[in-house]
């Protein structure tokens, strides 16, 4: 058995966890909105058409923000088409996904739905086909009380109080040649600056996110962030990051090391933000919104066969393997290690489209990746402790990877929580941590997500094939925590502090 030791000091706090790091994403894409969160004809729907079985699962995930309405979709989005009486809304073609958008679920329905699932909106504007004027009108519609054309239009649409949307994405993946209205870094940086400025003039309390690179492998990565921020630094608060991984060559050990690349990507983006800060002699720090991250590759081949111009066909319906859940856990741990810079993150996406939740007409169920998301989102709140990990590592195509990924989070509810992944496909790993600094601790919960088959999946017929079980291998003796992490497993360990003897 290999061994891993974590060294930490309760006084060495990296950063508070911004709960928005546990966000998600709903795009008008495939069956995410239609048949996912909204299906008026379903027996599971309420009077507004919102699926209640899906809403119940989303609440279990405890999702603090949801990015909307895209994604690539937003670049051709005409928000005006999505409001007002449903029978007057036009069905329009969407060039991003080559489908027809009925607009039967729109901005005001989305806002109602966010309240139902206890989340907050992260709204994106189109800087692909549209610009400053549409952005200004949209925020007037959503955030002003009344007395002006667009705020009164909202009231006429039956929404008396402003939506008061606080977080705004200035476009989506504008560096990508596939994007409708794709721009150079100079073109986009200037537009983001002017759109952000106009929006803040309407509502100075908002926060804005500029588009960073669509992935680490974009040829313009680095220069893009530098140029964009050089233009719009004063008008934005965050720069976005997007990254998806996939086990394309069947080398699972190497695939599970993908979060090493994510770690480097975050460090590099933070460094560029700080370089621009220095060049501008600015006191302001730009933080990171990792607003698209996940595994995405299982559905790629299937999606090539979809005929254009239907309404909400099944697209990007990845059925996740057990190994994908391990990588998702490692990706979340990686982002938490950067909690001082990554303040927002959105698992892409929430339902049916590369999602933790799947639906059919007869059920909603949890994919394998639901579980690490659920556990870390619910129990990974508080502040991240600095930690050093000593243990075996291996060579991967992303660089040296440690077999164990680990993070410790402490919170005011008197818990010290560890999230641990043993990505070793051959060996168990004995994890230890000296916790004698803490007065009286007790192991409260130990949950393990493990499956002997890396390719095991959950389906409608077998929804409980991959589920967490109680762990039995943790012990705390004289302040020393010891837990045996079986091979290929994700574990959550919660220790209660200040237990009276
Ligand atoms: O999440 C799916 C797509 O991935 C999004 O629409 C786009 O922003 C990214 O390329």
XYZ file of C-alpha atoms and ligand atoms in Angstrom:
511
model
C 0.000 0.000 0.000
C 1.293 3.481 -0.835
C 1.264 6.229 1.788
C 0.278 9.904 1.676
C 0.707 12.465 4.430
C -1.042 15.810 4.588
C 0.565 18.612 6.618
C -1.628 21.508 7.664
C -1.834 24.243 10.271
C -5.209 25.546 11.352
C -3.865 29.120 11.366
C -2.736 28.953 7.749
C -5.909 29.814 5.912
C -5.744 30.006 2.128
C -9.109 31.760 1.568
C -12.784 31.571 2.366
C -14.685 29.412 -0.105
C -16.899 31.691 -2.187
C -20.028 29.549 -2.403
C -20.432 30.566 -6.043
C -17.621 28.113 -6.830
C -20.411 25.489 -6.712
C -22.417 27.064 -9.525
C -23.902 25.402 -12.580
C -25.070 26.282 -16.062
C -28.354 26.107 -17.990
C -28.059 26.773 -21.713
C -30.741 26.707 -24.367
C -29.126 23.609 -25.799
C -30.442 20.108 -26.412
C -32.822 18.980 -23.671
C -31.382 21.119 -20.874
C -34.222 23.657 -20.754
C -36.974 21.850 -22.690
C -37.598 18.342 -21.262
C -34.997 19.088 -18.586
C -36.067 21.860 -16.256
C -39.233 22.785 -18.221
C -41.783 20.337 -19.617
C -45.365 21.600 -19.214
C -46.887 18.350 -20.528
C -44.990 16.199 -17.991
C -46.842 14.648 -15.028
C -43.888 15.875 -12.929
C -44.450 19.539 -13.900
C -46.049 22.207 -11.727
C -48.491 24.797 -13.083
C -45.600 26.793 -14.588
C -44.239 23.748 -16.395
C -41.185 23.342 -14.123
C -40.294 19.711 -13.489
C -40.534 19.104 -9.781
C -38.578 15.841 -9.783
C -35.671 17.709 -11.399
C -36.052 20.692 -9.050
C -35.801 18.320 -6.061
C -32.496 16.892 -7.345
C -31.106 20.372 -8.060
C -31.905 21.385 -4.486
C -29.909 18.391 -3.264
C -26.916 19.784 -5.168
C -27.301 23.116 -3.351
C -26.433 25.230 -6.405
C -25.822 28.896 -5.470
C -25.736 30.359 -9.013
C -26.817 29.241 -12.471
C -25.322 30.740 -15.613
C -27.897 31.399 -18.359
C -28.853 31.354 -21.293
C -25.527 30.247 -22.853
C -22.898 29.302 -23.871
C -22.664 29.498 -27.618
C -26.433 30.085 -27.735
C -26.087 33.532 -26.177
C -24.092 34.934 -29.079
C -27.210 34.963 -31.274
C -29.649 35.572 -28.408
C -32.253 38.266 -28.822
C -33.550 38.589 -25.276
C -36.608 40.552 -26.432
C -37.880 37.387 -28.177
C -37.995 35.544 -24.857
C -40.304 37.872 -22.899
C -43.976 38.857 -23.070
C -47.007 36.722 -23.907
C -45.853 33.238 -24.916
C -48.159 33.029 -27.924
C -46.519 36.142 -29.399
C -42.932 34.911 -28.993
C -41.236 34.025 -32.278
C -39.594 30.674 -33.023
C -36.108 31.563 -34.259
C -33.211 29.626 -35.696
C -30.217 29.220 -33.403
C -26.979 29.071 -35.407
C -24.865 27.861 -32.489
C -26.576 24.468 -32.320
C -28.460 24.625 -35.665
C -31.856 24.111 -34.049
C -35.111 26.032 -33.674
C -35.635 27.935 -30.431
C -39.327 28.302 -29.565
C -38.743 30.934 -26.843
C -41.511 29.348 -24.758
C -39.126 29.406 -21.801
C -37.518 32.817 -21.482
C -35.954 35.313 -19.158
C -38.884 35.748 -16.747
C -39.557 32.004 -16.573
C -35.876 31.478 -15.799
C -36.024 34.002 -12.987
C -39.124 32.318 -11.495
C -37.374 28.967 -11.745
C -34.226 30.238 -9.943
C -36.385 31.084 -6.933
C -37.920 27.639 -6.951
C -34.548 25.876 -6.848
C -32.962 28.364 -4.378
C -30.355 29.703 -6.727
C -29.278 33.067 -8.171
C -28.825 34.054 -11.827
C -25.544 34.618 -13.622
C -26.853 36.228 -16.786
C -24.939 36.405 -20.050
C -25.370 39.108 -22.689
C -24.760 38.658 -26.400
C -21.608 40.327 -27.624
C -21.617 38.170 -30.753
C -24.450 39.501 -32.899
C -25.415 42.281 -30.490
C -23.752 44.941 -28.390
C -23.986 47.904 -26.031
C -27.545 48.944 -26.900
C -29.102 45.502 -26.325
C -27.081 45.019 -23.113
C -28.143 48.402 -21.770
C -31.806 47.715 -22.570
C -31.640 44.272 -20.983
C -30.280 45.510 -17.667
C -32.822 48.332 -17.706
C -35.502 45.623 -18.118
C -34.123 43.398 -15.339
C -32.736 45.824 -12.760
C -34.607 49.150 -12.845
C -37.735 49.635 -10.796
C -39.927 51.354 -13.376
C -40.539 54.692 -15.039
C -38.521 53.937 -18.184
C -39.468 52.097 -21.364
C -37.835 48.717 -20.654
C -38.483 48.639 -16.910
C -42.143 49.428 -17.603
C -42.172 46.732 -20.275
C -41.135 44.222 -17.598
C -43.957 45.464 -15.399
C -46.354 45.111 -18.330
C -45.123 41.521 -18.594
C -46.401 40.902 -15.086
C -43.135 41.293 -13.147
C -43.615 44.195 -10.739
C -40.287 44.086 -8.908
C -36.918 44.231 -10.644
C -35.012 40.966 -10.919
C -31.943 42.745 -9.591
C -29.445 40.485 -11.381
C -26.028 41.025 -9.838
C -23.672 38.920 -11.943
C -23.226 39.344 -15.717
C -21.093 37.570 -18.330
C -19.980 39.885 -21.118
C -20.494 37.419 -23.979
C -19.280 33.857 -24.329
C -16.076 32.332 -25.757
C -15.500 35.274 -28.062
C -12.012 33.900 -28.909
C -13.563 30.850 -30.633
C -13.848 30.869 -34.451
C -17.056 28.778 -34.035
C -18.703 31.630 -32.151
C -21.355 33.670 -33.957
C -19.786 37.119 -34.092
C -16.295 35.817 -33.159
C -13.881 38.681 -32.481
C -10.215 39.442 -32.182
C -8.946 40.195 -28.667
C -8.781 43.929 -29.470
C -12.295 43.998 -30.904
C -13.735 42.059 -27.988
C -11.758 43.880 -25.288
C -13.050 47.260 -26.469
C -16.631 46.027 -26.795
C -16.548 44.410 -23.341
C -15.211 47.647 -21.896
C -17.977 49.747 -23.435
C -20.782 47.243 -22.720
C -19.583 46.845 -19.117
C -19.401 50.609 -18.733
C -22.945 51.151 -20.033
C -24.318 48.373 -17.841
C -22.646 49.792 -14.730
C -24.074 53.203 -15.541
C -27.522 51.610 -15.397
C -26.716 49.633 -12.217
C -23.368 50.338 -10.482
C -23.873 47.418 -8.062
C -23.357 44.658 -10.649
C -20.291 42.463 -11.170
C -19.099 41.528 -14.647
C -17.094 38.686 -16.181
C -14.949 39.133 -19.300
C -14.419 36.202 -21.654
C -11.073 34.492 -21.258
C -9.893 31.678 -23.524
C -12.230 28.821 -24.425
C -9.575 26.342 -23.301
C -5.887 26.079 -22.533
C -5.274 24.715 -26.032
C -6.553 27.778 -27.897
C -3.689 29.173 -30.022
C -4.460 32.675 -28.753
C -4.397 31.671 -25.055
C -2.334 34.101 -23.008
C -2.235 36.913 -25.519
C -6.041 36.882 -25.501
C -6.316 37.430 -21.734
C -3.548 40.032 -21.763
C -5.074 42.081 -24.602
C -8.680 41.784 -23.452
C -7.869 42.818 -19.893
C -5.650 45.649 -21.069
C -8.794 47.131 -22.614
C -11.513 46.357 -20.094
C -9.682 45.969 -16.754
C -11.584 48.765 -15.040
C -14.998 47.544 -16.183
C -14.736 43.873 -15.172
C -14.310 41.905 -11.966
C -13.562 38.418 -13.280
C -12.051 36.714 -16.289
C -13.668 33.472 -17.414
C -12.013 30.096 -17.865
C -13.514 27.107 -19.691
C -12.152 23.574 -19.847
C -13.521 20.111 -20.633
C -11.649 16.807 -20.477
C -12.244 13.377 -21.976
C -10.676 9.907 -21.854
C -10.208 9.795 -25.605
C -7.456 7.176 -25.827
C -8.655 4.821 -23.104
C -5.695 5.470 -20.773
C -7.638 5.952 -17.538
C -4.610 6.578 -15.313
C -3.484 9.400 -17.573
C -7.031 10.736 -17.926
C -7.386 10.990 -14.140
C -4.352 13.281 -14.124
C -6.149 15.883 -16.302
C -6.661 18.140 -13.283
C -2.894 18.761 -13.289
C -3.444 20.687 -16.529
C -6.365 22.507 -14.930
C -4.162 23.508 -12.010
C -1.505 24.945 -14.343
C -4.158 26.717 -16.413
C -5.542 28.494 -13.321
C -2.067 29.573 -12.168
C -1.279 30.923 -15.616
C -4.508 32.919 -15.925
C -4.026 34.373 -12.433
C -0.463 35.348 -13.401
C -1.682 37.152 -16.533
C -4.340 39.017 -14.527
C -1.635 40.137 -12.107
C 0.734 41.129 -14.929
C -1.954 43.419 -16.382
C -2.609 44.742 -12.884
C 1.083 45.612 -12.523
C 1.291 47.214 -15.973
C -1.685 49.406 -15.123
C -0.407 50.180 -11.602
C -3.877 49.113 -10.516
C -4.962 48.295 -6.978
C -7.757 46.108 -8.221
C -7.358 42.326 -8.556
C -9.185 40.427 -11.277
C -10.378 37.054 -10.038
C -11.416 33.953 -11.950
C -14.829 32.720 -12.979
C -14.310 29.115 -14.127
C -17.750 29.204 -15.655
C -17.583 26.069 -17.792
C -15.876 22.928 -16.571
C -16.651 19.236 -16.799
C -16.005 16.042 -18.726
C -17.317 16.170 -22.291
C -16.558 13.601 -24.953
C -18.905 10.594 -24.710
C -21.565 12.171 -26.947
C -19.285 13.737 -29.579
C -19.780 11.047 -32.231
C -23.532 10.773 -31.708
C -23.940 14.552 -32.000
C -22.457 14.505 -35.530
C -25.566 12.611 -36.702
C -28.169 15.175 -35.590
C -30.209 16.685 -38.425
C -30.450 20.505 -38.256
C -33.484 22.630 -37.458
C -35.467 20.486 -35.053
C -36.529 21.694 -31.588
C -34.446 20.604 -28.588
C -33.028 17.345 -29.975
C -30.898 15.262 -27.565
C -27.457 16.895 -27.809
C -24.325 16.502 -25.659
C -26.020 13.727 -23.654
C -22.876 12.245 -22.141
C -23.562 9.183 -20.006
C -20.907 9.472 -17.348
C -18.686 6.645 -16.237
C -17.516 6.079 -12.698
C -14.029 7.319 -13.646
C -15.542 10.632 -14.771
C -16.870 11.121 -11.224
C -13.314 10.668 -9.899
C -12.000 13.324 -12.269
C -14.875 15.682 -11.411
C -13.930 15.331 -7.726
C -10.281 16.042 -8.561
C -11.252 19.080 -10.644
C -13.299 20.468 -7.753
C -10.411 19.874 -5.331
C -8.082 21.644 -7.777
C -10.327 24.714 -7.966
C -10.591 24.784 -4.169
C -6.793 24.824 -3.953
C -7.102 28.139 -5.821
C -9.956 29.479 -3.673
C -8.006 32.724 -3.273
C -8.528 33.383 -7.027
C -11.333 31.133 -8.270
C -14.428 32.782 -6.851
C -17.013 31.490 -9.312
C -17.243 28.181 -11.139
C -20.043 26.518 -13.085
C -20.269 22.836 -13.788
C -21.441 22.698 -17.402
C -24.241 21.911 -17.480
C -27.102 21.068 -15.074
C -29.649 18.781 -16.762
C -29.377 16.363 -19.739
C -26.599 18.304 -21.502
C -23.204 17.100 -20.128
C -25.024 17.042 -16.821
C -25.210 15.464 -13.371
C -28.993 15.042 -13.783
C -30.740 13.177 -16.609
C -34.426 12.991 -17.474
C -36.808 10.944 -19.557
C -40.574 11.332 -19.766
C -40.837 8.825 -16.916
C -38.001 9.706 -14.502
C -35.102 11.899 -13.435
C -31.921 10.283 -12.127
C -28.419 11.053 -10.888
C -25.386 10.435 -13.058
C -22.125 9.296 -11.440
C -20.769 12.865 -11.406
C -23.747 14.011 -9.307
C -22.200 12.583 -6.149
C -18.863 14.422 -5.869
C -20.657 17.631 -6.871
C -23.325 17.080 -4.214
C -20.902 16.206 -1.415
C -18.395 18.968 -2.093
C -21.065 21.612 -2.711
C -22.903 20.821 0.510
C -19.964 20.225 2.800
C -17.088 22.126 1.186
C -18.118 25.467 2.652
C -16.033 27.477 5.076
C -12.372 28.249 4.490
C -9.695 26.270 2.728
C -6.626 25.411 4.776
C -3.202 25.571 3.175
C -1.854 22.054 3.040
C 1.162 20.203 1.805
C 0.862 16.677 0.538
C 3.708 14.156 0.536
C 3.118 10.929 -1.338
C 3.829 8.972 -4.478
C 3.288 10.463 -7.888
C 3.329 9.290 -11.489
C 4.227 10.666 -14.904
C 1.291 11.731 -17.024
C 0.914 13.572 -20.306
C 0.001 16.626 -18.179
C 3.137 16.392 -16.024
C 3.775 14.783 -12.634
C 0.522 13.834 -10.928
C 0.090 12.747 -7.343
C -1.926 9.589 -6.849
C -3.931 11.306 -4.129
C -5.726 14.640 -4.445
C -6.739 16.102 -1.102
C -8.151 19.258 0.423
C -9.124 20.274 3.961
C -11.910 22.783 4.628
C -12.872 24.100 8.026
C -16.134 25.851 8.819
C -17.973 27.729 11.483
C -20.386 24.846 11.973
C -17.491 23.184 13.736
C -16.507 20.751 11.053
C -13.179 19.979 9.506
C -13.870 18.251 6.195
C -11.495 16.354 3.925
C -12.185 15.509 0.296
C -9.838 12.827 -0.975
C -9.384 11.099 -4.321
C -7.161 8.067 -4.730
C -6.727 7.914 -8.505
C -4.360 4.956 -8.291
C -5.863 2.119 -10.359
C -3.639 -0.538 -8.744
C -3.122 0.273 -5.092
C -4.844 1.448 -1.947
C -3.249 4.418 -0.190
C -2.887 5.091 3.515
C -3.660 8.769 4.140
C -2.574 10.358 7.421
C -2.804 13.832 8.889
C -1.599 15.075 12.281
C -4.519 16.986 13.819
C -3.242 17.341 17.386
C -3.627 21.127 17.062
C -7.350 20.673 17.432
C -8.720 20.139 20.928
C -11.287 17.461 20.550
C -12.252 15.975 17.240
C -14.517 13.107 16.352
C -15.138 11.377 13.035
C -18.722 12.288 12.128
C -19.153 11.088 8.545
C -17.123 8.995 6.168
C -18.558 8.508 2.679
C -16.927 6.596 -0.142
C -17.675 6.585 -3.857
C -16.088 3.512 -5.386
C -16.833 0.986 -8.098
C -14.693 -1.894 -9.341
C -15.589 -1.003 -12.934
C -14.243 2.351 -14.089
C -16.860 2.369 -16.842
C -19.867 1.730 -14.599
C -22.781 4.099 -15.278
C -26.159 5.046 -13.789
C -29.137 4.838 -16.121
C -32.899 5.099 -15.781
C -33.040 1.296 -15.449
C -30.098 1.125 -12.996
C -30.015 4.504 -11.240
C -28.174 3.204 -8.163
C -25.298 1.371 -9.768
C -22.746 3.962 -8.643
C -23.688 5.509 -5.286
C -21.735 6.531 -2.192
C -21.625 4.184 0.789
C -20.447 4.645 4.372
C -16.712 4.180 4.796
C -15.193 1.941 7.448
C -11.494 2.633 7.161
C -11.076 5.944 9.019
C -9.690 6.205 12.526
C -8.551 9.028 14.767
C -6.089 8.016 17.466
C -4.492 10.607 19.764
C -5.159 13.325 17.188
C -3.700 11.427 14.225
C -6.145 10.838 11.402
C -5.606 7.695 9.392
C -7.779 6.510 6.547
C -7.175 3.805 3.993
C -8.261 5.039 0.584
C -9.105 2.067 -1.556
C -7.865 2.223 -5.125
C -9.946 4.368 -7.542
C -12.135 6.018 -4.930
C -13.441 9.394 -3.823
C -13.937 9.938 -0.113
C -15.438 12.578 2.132
C -14.463 12.647 5.769
C -16.089 15.062 8.185
C -14.645 15.580 11.638
C -16.675 17.328 14.300
C -14.660 19.861 16.289
C -14.982 20.757 19.978
C -16.699 17.561 20.954
C -17.256 17.539 24.709
C -15.929 14.396 26.323
O -21.301 23.775 -22.636
C -21.350 23.496 -23.996
C -20.662 24.550 -24.854
O -19.288 24.507 -24.613
C -21.029 25.989 -24.570
O -22.159 26.404 -25.245
C -19.837 26.736 -25.069
O -19.626 27.936 -24.378
C -18.682 25.758 -24.907
O -17.933 25.650 -26.044
